[in-house]
PDB file of C-alpha atoms and ligand atoms in Angstrom:
ATOM      1  CA  MET Q 237       0.000   0.000   0.000  1.00  0.00           C
ATOM      2  CA  ASN Q 238       1.368   3.331  -1.062  1.00  0.00           C
ATOM      3  CA  GLU Q 239      -1.311   5.673   0.096  1.00  0.00           C
ATOM      4  CA  GLN Q 240      -0.227   9.190   0.989  1.00  0.00           C
ATOM      5  CA  ILE Q 241      -2.312  11.318   3.260  1.00  0.00           C
ATOM      6  CA  GLN Q 242      -2.380  15.059   2.793  1.00  0.00           C
ATOM      7  CA  VAL Q 243      -3.617  17.097   5.737  1.00  0.00           C
ATOM      8  CA  MET Q 244      -6.626  19.225   4.826  1.00  0.00           C
ATOM      9  CA  ILE Q 245      -7.588  20.439   8.313  1.00  0.00           C
ATOM     10  CA  SER Q 246      -5.113  20.013  11.155  1.00  0.00           C
ATOM     11  CA  GLU Q 247      -5.915  18.604  14.590  1.00  0.00           C
ATOM     12  CA  GLU Q 248      -5.478  22.095  16.121  1.00  0.00           C
ATOM     13  CA  GLU Q 249      -7.832  23.712  13.607  1.00  0.00           C
ATOM     14  CA  VAL Q 250     -10.483  21.051  14.183  1.00  0.00           C
ATOM     15  CA  LYS Q 251     -10.240  21.427  17.943  1.00  0.00           C
ATOM     16  CA  ALA Q 252     -10.481  25.232  17.792  1.00  0.00           C
ATOM     17  CA  ARG Q 253     -13.539  25.097  15.547  1.00  0.00           C
ATOM     18  CA  ILE Q 254     -15.252  22.492  17.738  1.00  0.00           C
ATOM     19  CA  THR Q 255     -14.718  24.757  20.753  1.00  0.00           C
ATOM     20  CA  GLU Q 256     -16.411  27.619  18.865  1.00  0.00           C
ATOM     21  CA  LEU Q 257     -19.337  25.430  17.829  1.00  0.00           C
ATOM     22  CA  ALA Q 258     -19.800  24.210  21.408  1.00  0.00           C
ATOM     23  CA  GLU Q 259     -19.838  27.809  22.664  1.00  0.00           C
ATOM     24  CA  GLN Q 260     -22.499  28.755  20.122  1.00  0.00           C
ATOM     25  CA  ILE Q 261     -24.624  25.699  20.983  1.00  0.00           C
ATOM     26  CA  SER Q 262     -24.264  26.384  24.718  1.00  0.00           C
ATOM     27  CA  LYS Q 263     -25.518  29.957  24.157  1.00  0.00           C
ATOM     28  CA  ASP Q 264     -28.408  28.897  21.962  1.00  0.00           C
ATOM     29  CA  PHE Q 265     -29.588  26.282  24.474  1.00  0.00           C
ATOM     30  CA  GLN Q 266     -29.000  28.239  27.667  1.00  0.00           C
ATOM     31  CA  GLY Q 267     -31.331  26.987  30.429  1.00  0.00           C
ATOM     32  CA  GLU Q 268     -32.293  23.955  28.330  1.00  0.00           C
ATOM     33  CA  GLU Q 269     -31.276  20.318  28.100  1.00  0.00           C
ATOM     34  CA  ILE Q 270     -30.093  18.610  24.913  1.00  0.00           C
ATOM     35  CA  ILE Q 271     -30.297  15.056  23.675  1.00  0.00           C
ATOM     36  CA  ALA Q 272     -27.152  14.720  21.563  1.00  0.00           C
ATOM     37  CA  VAL Q 273     -27.584  12.088  18.868  1.00  0.00           C
ATOM     38  CA  GLY Q 274     -24.254  10.926  17.487  1.00  0.00           C
ATOM     39  CA  ILE Q 275     -24.559   9.225  14.115  1.00  0.00           C
ATOM     40  CA  LEU Q 276     -22.577   5.994  13.961  1.00  0.00           C
ATOM     41  CA  ARG Q 277     -19.975   5.416  12.998  1.00  0.00           C
ATOM     42  CA  GLY Q 278     -18.512   8.515  11.387  1.00  0.00           C
ATOM     43  CA  GLY Q 279     -19.951  11.027  13.848  1.00  0.00           C
ATOM     44  CA  VAL Q 280     -18.474   9.461  16.967  1.00  0.00           C
ATOM     45  CA  TYR Q 281     -15.185  11.362  17.277  1.00  0.00           C
ATOM     46  CA  PHE Q 282     -16.834  14.706  16.543  1.00  0.00           C
ATOM     47  CA  CYS Q 283     -19.719  13.902  18.903  1.00  0.00           C
ATOM     48  CA  THR Q 284     -17.529  13.179  21.915  1.00  0.00           C
ATOM     49  CA  GLU Q 285     -15.238  16.180  21.353  1.00  0.00           C
ATOM     50  CA  LEU Q 286     -18.183  18.528  20.835  1.00  0.00           C
ATOM     51  CA  THR Q 287     -20.369  17.364  23.715  1.00  0.00           C
ATOM     52  CA  LYS Q 288     -17.431  17.518  26.181  1.00  0.00           C
ATOM     53  CA  ARG Q 289     -17.367  21.269  25.541  1.00  0.00           C
ATOM     54  CA  ILE Q 290     -21.123  21.966  25.741  1.00  0.00           C
ATOM     55  CA  ALA Q 291     -22.028  23.804  28.930  1.00  0.00           C
ATOM     56  CA  VAL Q 292     -25.705  22.799  29.241  1.00  0.00           C
ATOM     57  CA  PRO Q 293     -26.927  19.342  30.378  1.00  0.00           C
ATOM     58  CA  VAL Q 294     -26.438  16.738  27.633  1.00  0.00           C
ATOM     59  CA  ILE Q 295     -27.976  13.283  27.331  1.00  0.00           C
ATOM     60  CA  LEU Q 296     -25.896  11.201  24.947  1.00  0.00           C
ATOM     61  CA  ASP Q 297     -27.472   8.764  22.527  1.00  0.00           C
ATOM     62  CA  PHE Q 298     -26.509   7.170  19.219  1.00  0.00           C
ATOM     63  CA  MET Q 299     -28.140   6.059  16.040  1.00  0.00           C
ATOM     64  CA  GLU Q 300     -26.975   4.214  12.965  1.00  0.00           C
ATOM     65  CA  ALA Q 301     -28.699   4.508   9.635  1.00  0.00           C
ATOM     66  CA  SER Q 302     -28.153   3.848   5.977  1.00  0.00           C
ATOM     67  CA  SER Q 303     -30.200   5.132   3.082  1.00  0.00           C
ATOM     68  CA  TYR Q 304     -31.226   3.103   0.106  1.00  0.00           C
ATOM     69  CA  GLY Q 305     -33.466   3.474  -2.903  1.00  0.00           C
ATOM     70  CA  ALA Q 306     -31.663   6.712  -3.720  1.00  0.00           C
ATOM     71  CA  GLY Q 307     -32.165   7.663  -7.319  1.00  0.00           C
ATOM     72  CA  THR Q 308     -34.772   5.027  -7.995  1.00  0.00           C
ATOM     73  CA  GLU Q 309     -37.479   5.865  -5.455  1.00  0.00           C
ATOM     74  CA  SER Q 310     -38.833   9.382  -5.324  1.00  0.00           C
ATOM     75  CA  SER Q 311     -38.385   9.722  -1.595  1.00  0.00           C
ATOM     76  CA  GLY Q 312     -36.039   6.836  -0.706  1.00  0.00           C
ATOM     77  CA  GLN Q 313     -36.108   5.130   2.642  1.00  0.00           C
ATOM     78  CA  VAL Q 314     -33.928   5.180   5.678  1.00  0.00           C
ATOM     79  CA  ASN Q 315     -32.856   1.885   7.146  1.00  0.00           C
ATOM     80  CA  ILE Q 316     -32.270   2.321  10.875  1.00  0.00           C
ATOM     81  CA  THR Q 317     -29.730  -0.296  11.897  1.00  0.00           C
ATOM     82  CA  LYS Q 318     -29.470   1.015  15.474  1.00  0.00           C
ATOM     83  CA  ASP Q 319     -32.205   3.146  16.944  1.00  0.00           C
ATOM     84  CA  LEU Q 320     -32.173   5.618  19.820  1.00  0.00           C
ATOM     85  CA  ILE Q 321     -32.589   4.459  23.381  1.00  0.00           C
ATOM     86  CA  GLU Q 322     -34.126   7.767  24.461  1.00  0.00           C
ATOM     87  CA  ASP Q 323     -37.661   8.947  23.810  1.00  0.00           C
ATOM     88  CA  ILE Q 324     -37.173  12.339  22.144  1.00  0.00           C
ATOM     89  CA  ALA Q 325     -40.781  13.580  22.300  1.00  0.00           C
ATOM     90  CA  GLY Q 326     -40.791  17.120  23.696  1.00  0.00           C
ATOM     91  CA  LYS Q 327     -36.980  17.226  23.892  1.00  0.00           C
ATOM     92  CA  ASN Q 328     -34.290  19.331  22.223  1.00  0.00           C
ATOM     93  CA  VAL Q 329     -32.474  17.049  19.812  1.00  0.00           C
ATOM     94  CA  LEU Q 330     -29.088  17.831  18.294  1.00  0.00           C
ATOM     95  CA  ILE Q 331     -27.957  15.452  15.574  1.00  0.00           C
ATOM     96  CA  ILE Q 332     -24.173  15.203  15.355  1.00  0.00           C
ATOM     97  CA  GLU Q 333     -22.790  13.954  12.049  1.00  0.00           C
ATOM     98  CA  ASP Q 334     -19.378  13.859  10.401  1.00  0.00           C
ATOM     99  CA  ILE Q 335     -20.183  15.159   6.930  1.00  0.00           C
ATOM    100  CA  ILE Q 336     -23.153  16.161   4.798  1.00  0.00           C
ATOM    101  CA  ASP Q 337     -22.528  15.014   1.256  1.00  0.00           C
ATOM    102  CA  THR Q 338     -25.567  14.354  -0.973  1.00  0.00           C
ATOM    103  CA  GLY Q 339     -27.807  14.999   2.030  1.00  0.00           C
ATOM    104  CA  ARG Q 340     -29.873  11.881   1.356  1.00  0.00           C
ATOM    105  CA  THR Q 341     -29.238  10.048   4.623  1.00  0.00           C
ATOM    106  CA  LEU Q 342     -29.734  13.089   6.826  1.00  0.00           C
ATOM    107  CA  SER Q 343     -32.891  14.326   5.135  1.00  0.00           C
ATOM    108  CA  LEU Q 344     -34.533  10.937   5.677  1.00  0.00           C
ATOM    109  CA  LEU Q 345     -33.243  10.700   9.223  1.00  0.00           C
ATOM    110  CA  LEU Q 346     -34.509  14.193  10.027  1.00  0.00           C
ATOM    111  CA  GLU Q 347     -37.930  13.244   8.695  1.00  0.00           C
ATOM    112  CA  ASN Q 348     -37.941  10.091  10.827  1.00  0.00           C
ATOM    113  CA  LEU Q 349     -36.945  11.951  13.998  1.00  0.00           C
ATOM    114  CA  ARG Q 350     -39.299  14.870  13.378  1.00  0.00           C
ATOM    115  CA  ALA Q 351     -42.207  12.391  13.367  1.00  0.00           C
ATOM    116  CA  ARG Q 352     -41.350  11.522  16.996  1.00  0.00           C
ATOM    117  CA  GLY Q 353     -42.355  15.019  18.097  1.00  0.00           C
ATOM    118  CA  PRO Q 354     -39.186  16.602  19.498  1.00  0.00           C
ATOM    119  CA  LYS Q 355     -39.399  20.117  20.921  1.00  0.00           C
ATOM    120  CA  SER Q 356     -36.594  21.143  18.561  1.00  0.00           C
ATOM    121  CA  LEU Q 357     -34.456  19.299  16.035  1.00  0.00           C
ATOM    122  CA  LYS Q 358     -31.095  20.725  14.957  1.00  0.00           C
ATOM    123  CA  LEU Q 359     -28.285  19.368  12.840  1.00  0.00           C
ATOM    124  CA  CYS Q 360     -24.606  19.845  13.554  1.00  0.00           C
ATOM    125  CA  ALA Q 361     -22.052  18.581  11.009  1.00  0.00           C
ATOM    126  CA  LEU Q 362     -18.294  18.847  11.190  1.00  0.00           C
ATOM    127  CA  LEU Q 363     -18.021  19.133   7.404  1.00  0.00           C
ATOM    128  CA  ASP Q 364     -20.267  20.292   4.603  1.00  0.00           C
ATOM    129  CA  LYS Q 365     -19.593  19.408   0.961  1.00  0.00           C
ATOM    130  CA  PRO Q 366     -22.259  21.578  -0.724  1.00  0.00           C
ATOM    131  CA  GLU Q 367     -21.155  20.826  -4.314  1.00  0.00           C
ATOM    132  CA  ARG Q 368     -22.384  17.259  -3.892  1.00  0.00           C
ATOM    133  CA  ARG Q 369     -25.814  18.098  -2.484  1.00  0.00           C
ATOM    134  CA  VAL Q 370     -28.768  16.305  -4.082  1.00  0.00           C
ATOM    135  CA  VAL Q 371     -31.345  16.830  -1.334  1.00  0.00           C
ATOM    136  CA  GLU Q 372     -31.515  20.169   0.464  1.00  0.00           C
ATOM    137  CA  VAL Q 373     -30.665  19.849   4.153  1.00  0.00           C
ATOM    138  CA  ALA Q 374     -30.443  22.755   6.575  1.00  0.00           C
ATOM    139  CA  VAL Q 375     -27.216  22.427   8.559  1.00  0.00           C
ATOM    140  CA  ASP Q 376     -27.745  24.504  11.700  1.00  0.00           C
ATOM    141  CA  TYR Q 377     -24.164  24.241  12.939  1.00  0.00           C
ATOM    142  CA  LYS Q 378     -21.294  23.434  10.608  1.00  0.00           C
ATOM    143  CA  GLY Q 379     -17.592  23.183  11.259  1.00  0.00           C
ATOM    144  CA  PHE Q 380     -16.071  23.652   7.809  1.00  0.00           C
ATOM    145  CA  VAL Q 381     -17.274  23.906   4.230  1.00  0.00           C
ATOM    146  CA  ILE Q 382     -14.962  21.821   2.044  1.00  0.00           C
ATOM    147  CA  PRO Q 383     -14.482  21.297  -1.700  1.00  0.00           C
ATOM    148  CA  ASN Q 384     -15.591  18.123  -3.443  1.00  0.00           C
ATOM    149  CA  LYS Q 385     -12.799  15.856  -2.226  1.00  0.00           C
ATOM    150  CA  PHE Q 386     -13.009  12.507  -0.460  1.00  0.00           C
ATOM    151  CA  VAL Q 387     -11.798  13.040   3.076  1.00  0.00           C
ATOM    152  CA  ILE Q 388     -10.745  10.688   5.854  1.00  0.00           C
ATOM    153  CA  GLY Q 389     -10.003  10.921   9.554  1.00  0.00           C
ATOM    154  CA  TYR Q 390     -11.823  12.343  12.552  1.00  0.00           C
ATOM    155  CA  GLY Q 391     -14.399   9.566  12.209  1.00  0.00           C
ATOM    156  CA  MET Q 392     -14.474   9.358   8.447  1.00  0.00           C
ATOM    157  CA  ASP Q 393     -13.287   6.244   6.689  1.00  0.00           C
ATOM    158  CA  TYR Q 394     -12.060   4.840   3.460  1.00  0.00           C
ATOM    159  CA  ASP Q 395     -12.969   1.134   3.412  1.00  0.00           C
ATOM    160  CA  GLN Q 396     -13.497   1.346   7.221  1.00  0.00           C
ATOM    161  CA  LYS Q 397      -9.944   2.544   7.777  1.00  0.00           C
ATOM    162  CA  TYR Q 398      -8.481   5.872   8.900  1.00  0.00           C
ATOM    163  CA  ARG Q 399     -11.392   6.846  11.185  1.00  0.00           C
ATOM    164  CA  ASN Q 400      -8.964   7.236  14.081  1.00  0.00           C
ATOM    165  CA  LEU Q 401      -6.742   9.863  12.452  1.00  0.00           C
ATOM    166  CA  PRO Q 402      -6.811  12.955  14.694  1.00  0.00           C
ATOM    167  CA  TYR Q 403      -6.991  15.334  11.689  1.00  0.00           C
ATOM    168  CA  ILE Q 404      -8.918  15.550   8.432  1.00  0.00           C
ATOM    169  CA  GLY Q 405      -6.956  14.364   5.447  1.00  0.00           C
ATOM    170  CA  VAL Q 406      -7.218  13.567   1.765  1.00  0.00           C
ATOM    171  CA  LEU Q 407      -6.002  10.246   0.379  1.00  0.00           C
ATOM    172  CA  GLU Q 408      -3.630  10.436  -2.546  1.00  0.00           C
ATOM    173  CA  GLU Q 409      -2.369   7.423  -4.415  1.00  0.00           C
TER     174      GLU Q 409
HETATM  175  P1  LIG D 552     -25.064  11.528   2.248  1.00  0.00           P
HETATM  176  O1  LIG D 552     -25.052  12.973   2.710  1.00  0.00           O
HETATM  177  O2  LIG D 552     -26.374  10.861   2.410  1.00  0.00           O
HETATM  178  O3  LIG D 552     -24.506  11.407   0.854  1.00  0.00           O
HETATM  179  O4  LIG D 552     -24.113  10.636   3.125  1.00  0.00           O
HETATM  180  C1  LIG D 552     -23.182  11.179   3.932  1.00  0.00           C
HETATM  181  C2  LIG D 552     -22.373  10.045   4.504  1.00  0.00           C
HETATM  182  O5  LIG D 552     -21.478   9.523   3.524  1.00  0.00           O
HETATM  183  C3  LIG D 552     -21.523  10.576   5.635  1.00  0.00           C
HETATM  184  O6  LIG D 552     -22.171  10.394   6.862  1.00  0.00           O
HETATM  185  C4  LIG D 552     -20.269   9.750   5.501  1.00  0.00           C
HETATM  186  O7  LIG D 552     -20.403   8.574   6.255  1.00  0.00           O
HETATM  187  C5  LIG D 552     -20.185   9.395   4.044  1.00  0.00           C
HETATM  188  N1  LIG D 552     -19.271  10.317   3.329  1.00  0.00           N
HETATM  189  C6  LIG D 552     -19.603  11.312   2.491  1.00  0.00           C
HETATM  190  N2  LIG D 552     -18.528  11.959   2.022  1.00  0.00           N
HETATM  191  C7  LIG D 552     -17.468  11.360   2.596  1.00  0.00           C
HETATM  192  C8  LIG D 552     -16.037  11.582   2.521  1.00  0.00           C
HETATM  193  O8  LIG D 552     -15.505  12.483   1.842  1.00  0.00           O
HETATM  194  N3  LIG D 552     -15.274  10.753   3.270  1.00  0.00           N
HETATM  195  C9  LIG D 552     -15.778   9.766   4.045  1.00  0.00           C
HETATM  196  N4  LIG D 552     -17.099   9.528   4.145  1.00  0.00           N
HETATM  197  C10 LIG D 552     -17.933  10.312   3.418  1.00  0.00           C
HETATM  198 MG1  LIG D 553     -21.836   8.907   8.353  1.00  0.00          MG
END
């Protein structure tokens, strides 16, 4: 294997931006409680680093989903492979995801969670790749907007590898 990794966003830059996002979220939810929903598996590193820095009470939960039927069905379907433990009815829900690419998975997931009657439902993504968007998704809190490149690290994988890199990189062969 001769894969070279080029750093796109350094560990320090990621950490500084996460601190800013956490401060903004803490302000916006002052006096409230949040159910933080980390999306497995890619959102895990971002979720733990972000929630550690949030100053209001946080209940941590996780969900795993995959979308299918994209392109063939008009609305597609979301396949929930691990559901929440918490009941989110009447609660503030903050979805924490690694990257919004086509937006397919998140739009379906948002629809699914909205049907459970949360008090509020917000989306926080570390990265946004707007050039690839197929379905419009409102990202309430975003770390970085990046060009259309395949990135790895900080939870994101290539063939299930590289998730544990402490920075965001681009694979070059
Ligand atoms: P989409 O927005 O429904 O297309 O799916 C987004 C998901 O695809 C993310 O949660 C990631 O798991 C994965 N993904 C999209 N772009 C990248 C990338 O550049 N690197 C690694 N995973 C990616
Ligand atoms: Mg993901």
